[in-house]
XYZ file of C-alpha atoms in Angstrom:
549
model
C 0.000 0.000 0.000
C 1.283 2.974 -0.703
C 1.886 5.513 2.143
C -0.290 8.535 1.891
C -0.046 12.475 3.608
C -2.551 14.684 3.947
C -1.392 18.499 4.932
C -3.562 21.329 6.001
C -2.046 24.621 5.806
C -3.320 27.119 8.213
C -4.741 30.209 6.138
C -0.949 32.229 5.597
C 0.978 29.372 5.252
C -0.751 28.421 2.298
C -0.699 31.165 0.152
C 1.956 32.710 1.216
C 6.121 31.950 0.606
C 7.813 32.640 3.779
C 10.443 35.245 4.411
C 13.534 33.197 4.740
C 17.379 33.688 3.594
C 20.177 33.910 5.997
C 22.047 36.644 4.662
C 24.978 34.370 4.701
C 26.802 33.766 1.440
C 28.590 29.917 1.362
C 28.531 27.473 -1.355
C 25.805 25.242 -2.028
C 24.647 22.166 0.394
C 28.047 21.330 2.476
C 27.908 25.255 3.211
C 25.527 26.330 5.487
C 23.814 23.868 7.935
C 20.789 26.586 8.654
C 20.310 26.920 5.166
C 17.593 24.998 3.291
C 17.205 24.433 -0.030
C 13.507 26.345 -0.216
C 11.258 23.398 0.920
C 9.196 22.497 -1.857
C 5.881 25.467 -1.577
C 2.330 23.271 -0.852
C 0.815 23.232 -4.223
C -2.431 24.844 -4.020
C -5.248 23.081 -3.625
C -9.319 23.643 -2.643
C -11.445 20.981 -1.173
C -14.970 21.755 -0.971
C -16.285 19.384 1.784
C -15.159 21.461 4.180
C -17.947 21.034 7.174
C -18.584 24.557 8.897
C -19.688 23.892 13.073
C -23.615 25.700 13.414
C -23.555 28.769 14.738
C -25.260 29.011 18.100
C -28.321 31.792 17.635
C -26.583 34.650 19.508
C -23.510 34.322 17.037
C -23.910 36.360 13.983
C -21.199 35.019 11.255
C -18.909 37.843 10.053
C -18.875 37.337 5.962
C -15.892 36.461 4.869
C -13.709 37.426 1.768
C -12.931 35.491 -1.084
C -9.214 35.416 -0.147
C -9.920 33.537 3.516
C -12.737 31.516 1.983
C -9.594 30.190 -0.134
C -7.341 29.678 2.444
C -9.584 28.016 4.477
C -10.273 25.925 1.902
C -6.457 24.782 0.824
C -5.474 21.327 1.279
C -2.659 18.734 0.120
C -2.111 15.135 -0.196
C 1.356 13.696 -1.675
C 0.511 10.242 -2.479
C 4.204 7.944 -2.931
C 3.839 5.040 -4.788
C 6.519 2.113 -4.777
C 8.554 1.919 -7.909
C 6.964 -0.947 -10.400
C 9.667 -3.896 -10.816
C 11.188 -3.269 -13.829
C 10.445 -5.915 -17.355
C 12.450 -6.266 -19.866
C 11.933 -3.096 -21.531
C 11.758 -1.460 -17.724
C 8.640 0.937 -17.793
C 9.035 4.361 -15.717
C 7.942 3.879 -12.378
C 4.757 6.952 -11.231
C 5.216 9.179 -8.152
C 1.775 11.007 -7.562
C 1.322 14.490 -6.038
C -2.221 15.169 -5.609
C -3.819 18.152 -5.133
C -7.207 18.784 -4.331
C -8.797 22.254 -6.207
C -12.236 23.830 -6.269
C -13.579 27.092 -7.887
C -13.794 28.697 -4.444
C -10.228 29.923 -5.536
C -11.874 32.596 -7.816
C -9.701 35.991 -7.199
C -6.725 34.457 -6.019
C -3.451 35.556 -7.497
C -1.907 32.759 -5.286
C 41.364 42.798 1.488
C 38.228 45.377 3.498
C 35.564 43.444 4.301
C 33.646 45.288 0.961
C 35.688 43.353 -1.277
C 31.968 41.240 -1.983
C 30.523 44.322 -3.118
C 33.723 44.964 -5.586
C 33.942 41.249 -6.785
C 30.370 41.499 -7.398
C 30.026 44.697 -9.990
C 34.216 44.007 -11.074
C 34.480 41.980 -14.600
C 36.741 38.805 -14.311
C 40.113 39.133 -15.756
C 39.835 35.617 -17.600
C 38.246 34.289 -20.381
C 36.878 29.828 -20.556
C 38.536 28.712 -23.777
C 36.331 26.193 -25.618
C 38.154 23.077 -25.063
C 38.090 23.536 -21.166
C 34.521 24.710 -20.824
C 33.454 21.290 -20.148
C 35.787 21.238 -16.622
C 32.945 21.914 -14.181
C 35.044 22.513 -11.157
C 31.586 22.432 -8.792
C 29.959 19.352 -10.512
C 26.558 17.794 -9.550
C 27.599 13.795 -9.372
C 31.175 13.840 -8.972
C 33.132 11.872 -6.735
C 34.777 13.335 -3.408
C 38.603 12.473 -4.520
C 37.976 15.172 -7.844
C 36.575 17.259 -5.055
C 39.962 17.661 -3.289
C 41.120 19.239 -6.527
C 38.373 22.078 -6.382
C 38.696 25.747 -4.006
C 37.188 25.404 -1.064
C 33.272 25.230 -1.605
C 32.473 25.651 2.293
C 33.572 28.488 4.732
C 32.301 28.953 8.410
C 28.745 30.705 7.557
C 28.085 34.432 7.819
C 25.140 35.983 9.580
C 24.212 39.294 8.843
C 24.735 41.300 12.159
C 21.661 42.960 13.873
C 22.030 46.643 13.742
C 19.837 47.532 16.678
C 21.518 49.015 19.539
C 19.865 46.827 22.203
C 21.815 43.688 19.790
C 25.328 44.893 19.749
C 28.202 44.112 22.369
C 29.793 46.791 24.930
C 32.699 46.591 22.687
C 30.704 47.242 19.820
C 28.343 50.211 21.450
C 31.309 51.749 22.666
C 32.869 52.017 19.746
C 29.837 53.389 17.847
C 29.628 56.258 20.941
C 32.864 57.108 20.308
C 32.706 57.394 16.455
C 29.104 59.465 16.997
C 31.218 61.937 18.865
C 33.702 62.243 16.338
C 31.150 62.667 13.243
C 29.330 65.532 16.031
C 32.522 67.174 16.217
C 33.389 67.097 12.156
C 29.661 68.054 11.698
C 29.775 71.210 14.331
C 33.536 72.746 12.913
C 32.119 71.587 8.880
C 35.247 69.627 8.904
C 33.168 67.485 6.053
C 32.449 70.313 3.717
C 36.556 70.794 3.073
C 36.549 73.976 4.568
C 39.380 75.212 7.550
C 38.265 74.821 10.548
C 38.063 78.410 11.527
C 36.170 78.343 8.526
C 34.071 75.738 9.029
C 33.283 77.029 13.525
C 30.309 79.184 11.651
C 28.896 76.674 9.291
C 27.162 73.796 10.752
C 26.440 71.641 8.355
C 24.515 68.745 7.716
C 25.878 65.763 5.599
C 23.749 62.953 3.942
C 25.132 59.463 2.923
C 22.554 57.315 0.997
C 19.539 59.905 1.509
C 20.508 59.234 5.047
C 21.273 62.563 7.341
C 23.913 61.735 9.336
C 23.192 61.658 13.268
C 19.516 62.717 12.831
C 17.921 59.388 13.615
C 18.754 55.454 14.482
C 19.034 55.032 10.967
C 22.079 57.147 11.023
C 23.266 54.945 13.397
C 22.902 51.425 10.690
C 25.254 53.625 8.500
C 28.261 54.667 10.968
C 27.734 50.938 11.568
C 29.004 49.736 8.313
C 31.877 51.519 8.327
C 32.716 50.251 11.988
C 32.443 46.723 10.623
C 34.581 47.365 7.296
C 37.048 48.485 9.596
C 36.592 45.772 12.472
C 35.367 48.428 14.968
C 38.376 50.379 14.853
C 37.077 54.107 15.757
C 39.762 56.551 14.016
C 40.114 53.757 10.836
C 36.190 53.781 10.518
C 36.132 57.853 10.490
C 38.800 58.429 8.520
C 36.779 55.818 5.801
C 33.775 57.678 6.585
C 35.208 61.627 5.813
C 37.140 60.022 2.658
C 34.114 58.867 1.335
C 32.178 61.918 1.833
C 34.655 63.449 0.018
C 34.718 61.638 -2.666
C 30.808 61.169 -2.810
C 31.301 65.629 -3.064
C 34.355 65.316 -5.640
C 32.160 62.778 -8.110
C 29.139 65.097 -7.848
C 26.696 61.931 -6.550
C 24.120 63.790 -5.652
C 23.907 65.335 -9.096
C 24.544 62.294 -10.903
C 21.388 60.716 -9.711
C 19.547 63.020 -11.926
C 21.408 62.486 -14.698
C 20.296 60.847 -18.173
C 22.961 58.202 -18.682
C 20.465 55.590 -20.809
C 20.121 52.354 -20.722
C 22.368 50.496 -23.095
C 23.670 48.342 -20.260
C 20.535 46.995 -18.667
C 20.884 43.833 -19.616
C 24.153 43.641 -18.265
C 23.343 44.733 -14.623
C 20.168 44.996 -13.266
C 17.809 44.314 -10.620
C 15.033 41.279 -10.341
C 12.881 39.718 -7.245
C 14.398 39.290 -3.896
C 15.987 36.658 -1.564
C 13.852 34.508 0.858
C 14.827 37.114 3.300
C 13.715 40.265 1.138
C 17.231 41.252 0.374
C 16.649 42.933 -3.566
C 18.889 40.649 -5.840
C 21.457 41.929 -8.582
C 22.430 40.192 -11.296
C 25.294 41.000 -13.004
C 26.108 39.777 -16.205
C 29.392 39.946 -18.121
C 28.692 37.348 -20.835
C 26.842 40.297 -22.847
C 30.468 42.304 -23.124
C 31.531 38.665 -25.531
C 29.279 41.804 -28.126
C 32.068 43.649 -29.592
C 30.199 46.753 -30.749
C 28.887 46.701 -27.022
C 31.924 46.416 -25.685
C 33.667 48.946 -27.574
C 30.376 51.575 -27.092
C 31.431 50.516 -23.157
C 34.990 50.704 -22.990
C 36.560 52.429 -26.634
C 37.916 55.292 -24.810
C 38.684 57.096 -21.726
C 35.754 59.009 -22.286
C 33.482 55.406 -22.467
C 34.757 54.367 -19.629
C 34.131 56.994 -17.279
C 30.507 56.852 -18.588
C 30.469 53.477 -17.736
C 31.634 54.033 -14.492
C 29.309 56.837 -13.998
C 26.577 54.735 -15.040
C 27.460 52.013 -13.096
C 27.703 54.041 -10.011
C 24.374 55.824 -10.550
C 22.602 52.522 -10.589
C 24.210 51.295 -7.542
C 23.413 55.046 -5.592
C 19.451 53.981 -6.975
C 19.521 50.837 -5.606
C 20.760 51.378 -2.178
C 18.614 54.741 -1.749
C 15.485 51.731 -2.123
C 16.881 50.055 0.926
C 15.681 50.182 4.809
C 18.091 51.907 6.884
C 16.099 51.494 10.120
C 17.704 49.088 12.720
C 15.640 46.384 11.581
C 15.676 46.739 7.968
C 16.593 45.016 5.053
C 19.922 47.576 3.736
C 22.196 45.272 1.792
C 21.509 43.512 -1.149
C 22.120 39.527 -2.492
C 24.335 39.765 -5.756
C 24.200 37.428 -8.451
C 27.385 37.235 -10.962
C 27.058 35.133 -14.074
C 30.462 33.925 -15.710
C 29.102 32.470 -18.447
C 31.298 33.735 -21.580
C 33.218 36.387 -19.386
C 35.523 38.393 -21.138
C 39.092 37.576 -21.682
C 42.255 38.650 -20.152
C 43.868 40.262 -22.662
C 40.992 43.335 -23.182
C 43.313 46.304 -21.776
C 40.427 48.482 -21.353
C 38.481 46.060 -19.081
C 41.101 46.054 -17.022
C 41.462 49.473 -16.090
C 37.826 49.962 -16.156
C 37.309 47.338 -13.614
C 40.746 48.488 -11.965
C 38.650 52.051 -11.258
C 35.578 50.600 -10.232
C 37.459 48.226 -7.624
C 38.710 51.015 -6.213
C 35.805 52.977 -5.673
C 33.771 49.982 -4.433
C 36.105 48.665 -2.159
C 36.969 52.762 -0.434
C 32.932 53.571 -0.665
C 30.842 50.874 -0.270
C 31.260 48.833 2.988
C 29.126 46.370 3.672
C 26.668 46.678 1.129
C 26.252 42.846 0.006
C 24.269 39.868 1.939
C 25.677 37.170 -0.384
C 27.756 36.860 -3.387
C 26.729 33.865 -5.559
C 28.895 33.359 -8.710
C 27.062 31.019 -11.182
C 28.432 29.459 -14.288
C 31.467 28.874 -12.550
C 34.249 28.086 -15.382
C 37.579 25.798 -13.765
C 39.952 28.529 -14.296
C 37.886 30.778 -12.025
C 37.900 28.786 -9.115
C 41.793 28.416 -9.587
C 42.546 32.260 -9.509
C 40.267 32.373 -6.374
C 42.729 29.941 -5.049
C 45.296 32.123 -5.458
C 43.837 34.888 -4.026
C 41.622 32.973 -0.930
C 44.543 33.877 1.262
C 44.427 37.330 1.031
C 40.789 37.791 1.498
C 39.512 37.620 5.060
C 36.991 34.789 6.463
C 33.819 37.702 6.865
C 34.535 37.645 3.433
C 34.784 34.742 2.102
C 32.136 33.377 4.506
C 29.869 35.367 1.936
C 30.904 33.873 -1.295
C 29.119 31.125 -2.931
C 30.478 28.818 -6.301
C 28.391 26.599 -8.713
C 28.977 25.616 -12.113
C 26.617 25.585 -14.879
C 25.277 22.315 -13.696
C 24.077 23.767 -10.578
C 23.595 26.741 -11.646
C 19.410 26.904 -10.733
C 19.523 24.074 -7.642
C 22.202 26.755 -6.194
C 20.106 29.712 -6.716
C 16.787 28.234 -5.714
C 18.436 27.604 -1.559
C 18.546 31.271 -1.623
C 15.849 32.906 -4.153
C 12.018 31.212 -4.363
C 11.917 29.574 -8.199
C 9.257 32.033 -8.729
C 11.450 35.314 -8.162
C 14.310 33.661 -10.250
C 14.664 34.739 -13.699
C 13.516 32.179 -16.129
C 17.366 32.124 -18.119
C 18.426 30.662 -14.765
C 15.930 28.199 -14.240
C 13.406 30.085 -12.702
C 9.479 30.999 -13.200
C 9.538 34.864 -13.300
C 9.528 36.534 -16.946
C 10.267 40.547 -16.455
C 7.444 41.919 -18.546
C 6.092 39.559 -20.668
C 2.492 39.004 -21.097
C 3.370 35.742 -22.308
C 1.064 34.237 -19.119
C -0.576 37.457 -17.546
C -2.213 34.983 -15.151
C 1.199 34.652 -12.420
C 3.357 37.236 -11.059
C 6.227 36.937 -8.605
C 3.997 37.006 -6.227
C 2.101 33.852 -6.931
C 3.969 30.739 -5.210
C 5.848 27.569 -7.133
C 5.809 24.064 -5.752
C 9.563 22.314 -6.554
C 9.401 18.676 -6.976
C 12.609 16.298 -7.515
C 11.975 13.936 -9.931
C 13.951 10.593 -9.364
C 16.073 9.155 -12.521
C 13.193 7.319 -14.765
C 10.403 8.090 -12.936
C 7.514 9.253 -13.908
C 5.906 12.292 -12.044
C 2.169 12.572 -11.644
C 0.625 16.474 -10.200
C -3.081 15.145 -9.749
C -5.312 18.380 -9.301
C -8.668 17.839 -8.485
C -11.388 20.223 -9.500
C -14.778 20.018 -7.473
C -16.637 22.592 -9.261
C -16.858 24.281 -12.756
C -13.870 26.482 -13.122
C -11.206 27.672 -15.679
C -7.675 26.578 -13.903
C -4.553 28.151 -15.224
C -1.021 26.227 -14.620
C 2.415 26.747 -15.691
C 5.651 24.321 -15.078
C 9.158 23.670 -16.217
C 11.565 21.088 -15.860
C 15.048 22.346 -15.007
C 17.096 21.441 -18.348
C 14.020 19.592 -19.647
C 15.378 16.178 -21.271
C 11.384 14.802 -20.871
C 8.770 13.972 -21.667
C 5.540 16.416 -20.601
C 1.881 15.330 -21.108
C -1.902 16.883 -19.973
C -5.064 15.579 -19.927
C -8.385 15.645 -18.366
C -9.957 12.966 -16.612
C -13.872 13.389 -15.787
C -15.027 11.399 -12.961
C -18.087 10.493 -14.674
C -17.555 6.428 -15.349
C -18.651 7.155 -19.379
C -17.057 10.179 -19.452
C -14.452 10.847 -22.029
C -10.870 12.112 -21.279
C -9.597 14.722 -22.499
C -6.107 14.880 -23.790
C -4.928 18.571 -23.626
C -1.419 17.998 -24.133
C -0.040 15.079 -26.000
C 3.279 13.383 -24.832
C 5.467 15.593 -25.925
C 9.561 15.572 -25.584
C 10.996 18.662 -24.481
C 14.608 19.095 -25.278
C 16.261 21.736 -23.120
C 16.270 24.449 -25.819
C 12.734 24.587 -26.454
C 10.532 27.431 -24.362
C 11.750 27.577 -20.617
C 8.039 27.390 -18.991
C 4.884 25.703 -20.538
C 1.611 27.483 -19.773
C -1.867 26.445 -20.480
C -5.168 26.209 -19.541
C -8.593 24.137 -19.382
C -12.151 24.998 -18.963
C -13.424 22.388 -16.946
C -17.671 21.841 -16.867
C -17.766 18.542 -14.847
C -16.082 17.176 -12.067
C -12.853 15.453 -12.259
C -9.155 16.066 -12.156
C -6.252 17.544 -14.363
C -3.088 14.878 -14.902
C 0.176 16.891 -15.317
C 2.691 13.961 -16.386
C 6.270 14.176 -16.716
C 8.657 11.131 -17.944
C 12.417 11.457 -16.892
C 14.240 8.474 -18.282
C 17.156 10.181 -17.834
C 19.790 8.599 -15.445
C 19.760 12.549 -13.810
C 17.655 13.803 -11.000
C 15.530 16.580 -12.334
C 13.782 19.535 -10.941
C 9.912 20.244 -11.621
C 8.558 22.889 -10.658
C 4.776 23.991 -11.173
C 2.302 26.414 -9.798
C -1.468 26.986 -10.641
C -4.891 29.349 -9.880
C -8.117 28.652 -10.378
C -10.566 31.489 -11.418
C -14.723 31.359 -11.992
C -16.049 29.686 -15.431
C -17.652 32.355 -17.316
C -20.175 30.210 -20.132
């Protein structure tokens, strides 16, 4: 007999994908024992025998909204099924997951420490030549001896401090007293404006970092903060960071440049998409697209080109950060993404000292701006220069850096980022507008199942009530077979077959979306074949809205 769960969600648990990311940055499983690869989301489902207690005659019942009608309806059963013995010609074994659905689901739209920052937004000095592309340092299935030949995948994990007073040690509030009364003193004699400071004794001033006046409030306090930590809570090291970067924030005209018209040639190179299961905003950043020569000569031709690019590159960071919370318990750094697919190669002089420049700046003027660094697409020769360079970079540091190679590329992301905020080009569910499938949004949960080698993967959703249900799904790197059909549960009913068996090779469309109009009771089959010897990633999601005749 095969073993069967039922789950009941309680109303918010249903519908809604929990806040949760350690801002810690480590490599993929062996890294962080806290960390969990985003449990697989309950797939939505509506039963309608739900039996409501009568209501004694002094109760009045309070009407309730289509939204908790839903959630009180939600239920799931994940039905396991032992494998069939294999013939001769072994068939694929079924796995069920059944959901149960009903129309009552009508509106729901179910060297410093800020070297991360500069690794993140610098451009690898290396290029992948074709014949070594296929050396996956970080692979999925490899053996522990190749293992010892990889950089370390695994560093003690980073937690993101607290930044409320009450949280912080003696050491640490001392320190942060101390460097208050030093930025009070600058502030009073307008040491920061540059002036003398005879000069300066009859111009108070006040000074803004980040939209953030300095000393006004507590969240003045989450900024003096990360300098203190980028210089490990040394007082006179953290101020002199702090007035050099004030400077140069004056000298570079920041303030002005956010007002600027730069354009946006180089969106798809860097740019912002979803957030982290802890609400961090994530950046991608994506050097692959500078492989385009007459982009990468717009970018870096001249000295003129590149300063634009810098300029651009620091206005967007300036508009990011100025979206972040600066109170005490607020989310103010962000998760960074950096794709090494097709990087750019070692001998482009003008990348260099383009990404020489931005270093710089990023590394003096940014501290403590990133949760987690996550480098995807991982070629071998990367990993080796990190090697090189692991000793030189300190343990809060590398304690936020995480590897995976193009295998992993969406099993790594997916621990940090919900499938459903993840770009579809890296495995995820979320297309940046497209009305391709108007029905989901970002907001609108995925279930992730993992599909064993050849197995065959059943979703069962079943539909109490006429109703139009909407589903999309995607198999990580397809290599399957996908099939739909309707089964009514009248006995001389006919089924349906909405999709045929169809093989889906990994370059065809990322995520298949469809539909059915159901007018009887019965259930939806979602079938997917992997007889593949690889495990495989499914993830789906659907709604159900009101059939209109």
């Amino acid at each position: 007999m095969a073993d069967e769960t039922l789950q009941i969600h309680p109303p918010d648990a249903a519908t809604h994908l929990p806040p949760s990311i350690a801002e810690e940055t480590h490599s993929p499983p062996p890294q962080e024992p806290g960390s969990v690869s985003g449990p697989p989301l309950a797939s939505l489902g509506l039963d309608l025998d739900l039996q409501k207690e009568p209501l004694s005659p002094t109760h009045t019942e309070t009407p309730l909204s289509v939204e908790q009608k839903l959630k009180e309806a939600v239920t799931v059963i994940e039905k396991d099924t032992p494998l069939e013995p294999p013939p001769p010609e072994p068939p694929l074994a079924e796995e069920h997951v059944t959901v149960a659905a009903s129309a009552t689901e009508k509106y729901s739209a179910a060297t410093p420490v800020s070297q991360p920052l500069a690794a993140a937004l610098a451009v690898p000095q290396e290029s992948e030549s074709p014949q070594t592309q296929s050396k996956e340092v970080i692979e999925p299935e490899k053996e522990k001896p190749i293992e010892k030949k990889k950089a370390p995948e695994s560093f003690a994990s980073f937690k993101e401090e607290s930044n409320k007073v009450s949280d912080l040690s003696n050491l640490e509030l001392k320190a942060l007293e101390e460097f208050k009364h030093l930025v009070q003193e600058a502030l009073s004699k307008g040491l920061f404006s540059g002036a003398s400071p005879s000069e300066g004794a009859n111009l108070p001033e006040e000074v803004s970092i980040w939209g953030v006046p300095l000393l006004k409030d507590d969240r003045s306090d989450v900024i003096l903060l990360k300098f203190l930590r980028a210089r490990d809570f040394k007082v006179k090291d953290s101020f002199a960071m702090l007035k050099s970067t004030i400077k140069w924030r004056r000298d570079f005209h920041v303030d002005e440049l956010l007002k600027e018209d730069i354009g946006d040639d180089l969106e798809k190179i860097v740019f912002m998409h979803g957030q982290d299961k802890e609400g961090h905003p994530v950046c991608y950043n994506v050097y692959g697209e500078f492989q385009n020569k007459e982009l990468y000569a717009k970018t870096f031709g001249d000295e003129e080109k590149r300063m634009k690019f810098l300029r651009w590159r620091i206005q967007f960071l300036e508009r990011s950060i100025r979206k972040l919370d600066f109170s005490p318990g607020g989310i103010n750094t962000i998760f960074q993404v950096s794709d090494l697919k097709n990087s750019p190669g070692p001998g482009k002089r003008e990348l260099r000292i383009a990404t020489k420049q931005a270093l710089q700046i990023l590394q003096d003027n940014y501290p403590e701006f990133v949760a987690k660094q996550v480098f995807i697409n991982v070629p071998w020769w990367y990993l080796a220069f990190y090697t090189m360079i692991s000793p030189f970079l300190t343990q809060r540091t590398k304690s936020k850096f995480v590897f995976a190679g193009p295998p992993r590329t969406a099993e790594t992301l997916f621990k940090y980022i919900s499938p459903e905020q993840v770009p579809t080009q890296y495995g995820g569910l979320s297309v940046d507008f497209c009305e391709c499938n108007p029905e989901f949004t970002v907001d609108d949960p995925a279930t992730e199942i993992t599909i064993k080698p050849a197995t065959k993967q059943t979703v069962e959703i079943i539909v109490n009530e006429k109703c139009t249900l909407f589903w999309e799904l995607r198999v990580v790197g397809w290599e399957v077979s996908y099939s739909a059909e309707y089964v009514p549960n009248a006995e001389r009913g006919y089924t349906v077959i909405i999709q045929k068996s169809r093989r889906m090779l990994p370059t065809d469309e990322p995520v298949v979306s469809s539909s059915f109009n159901v007018t009887e009771l019965g259930k939806i089959l979602l079938t997917i074949d992997n007889p593949t010897a690889k495990k495989k990633k499914l993830l789906y999601r659907f709604k159900v809205l009101p059939y209109n005749d």
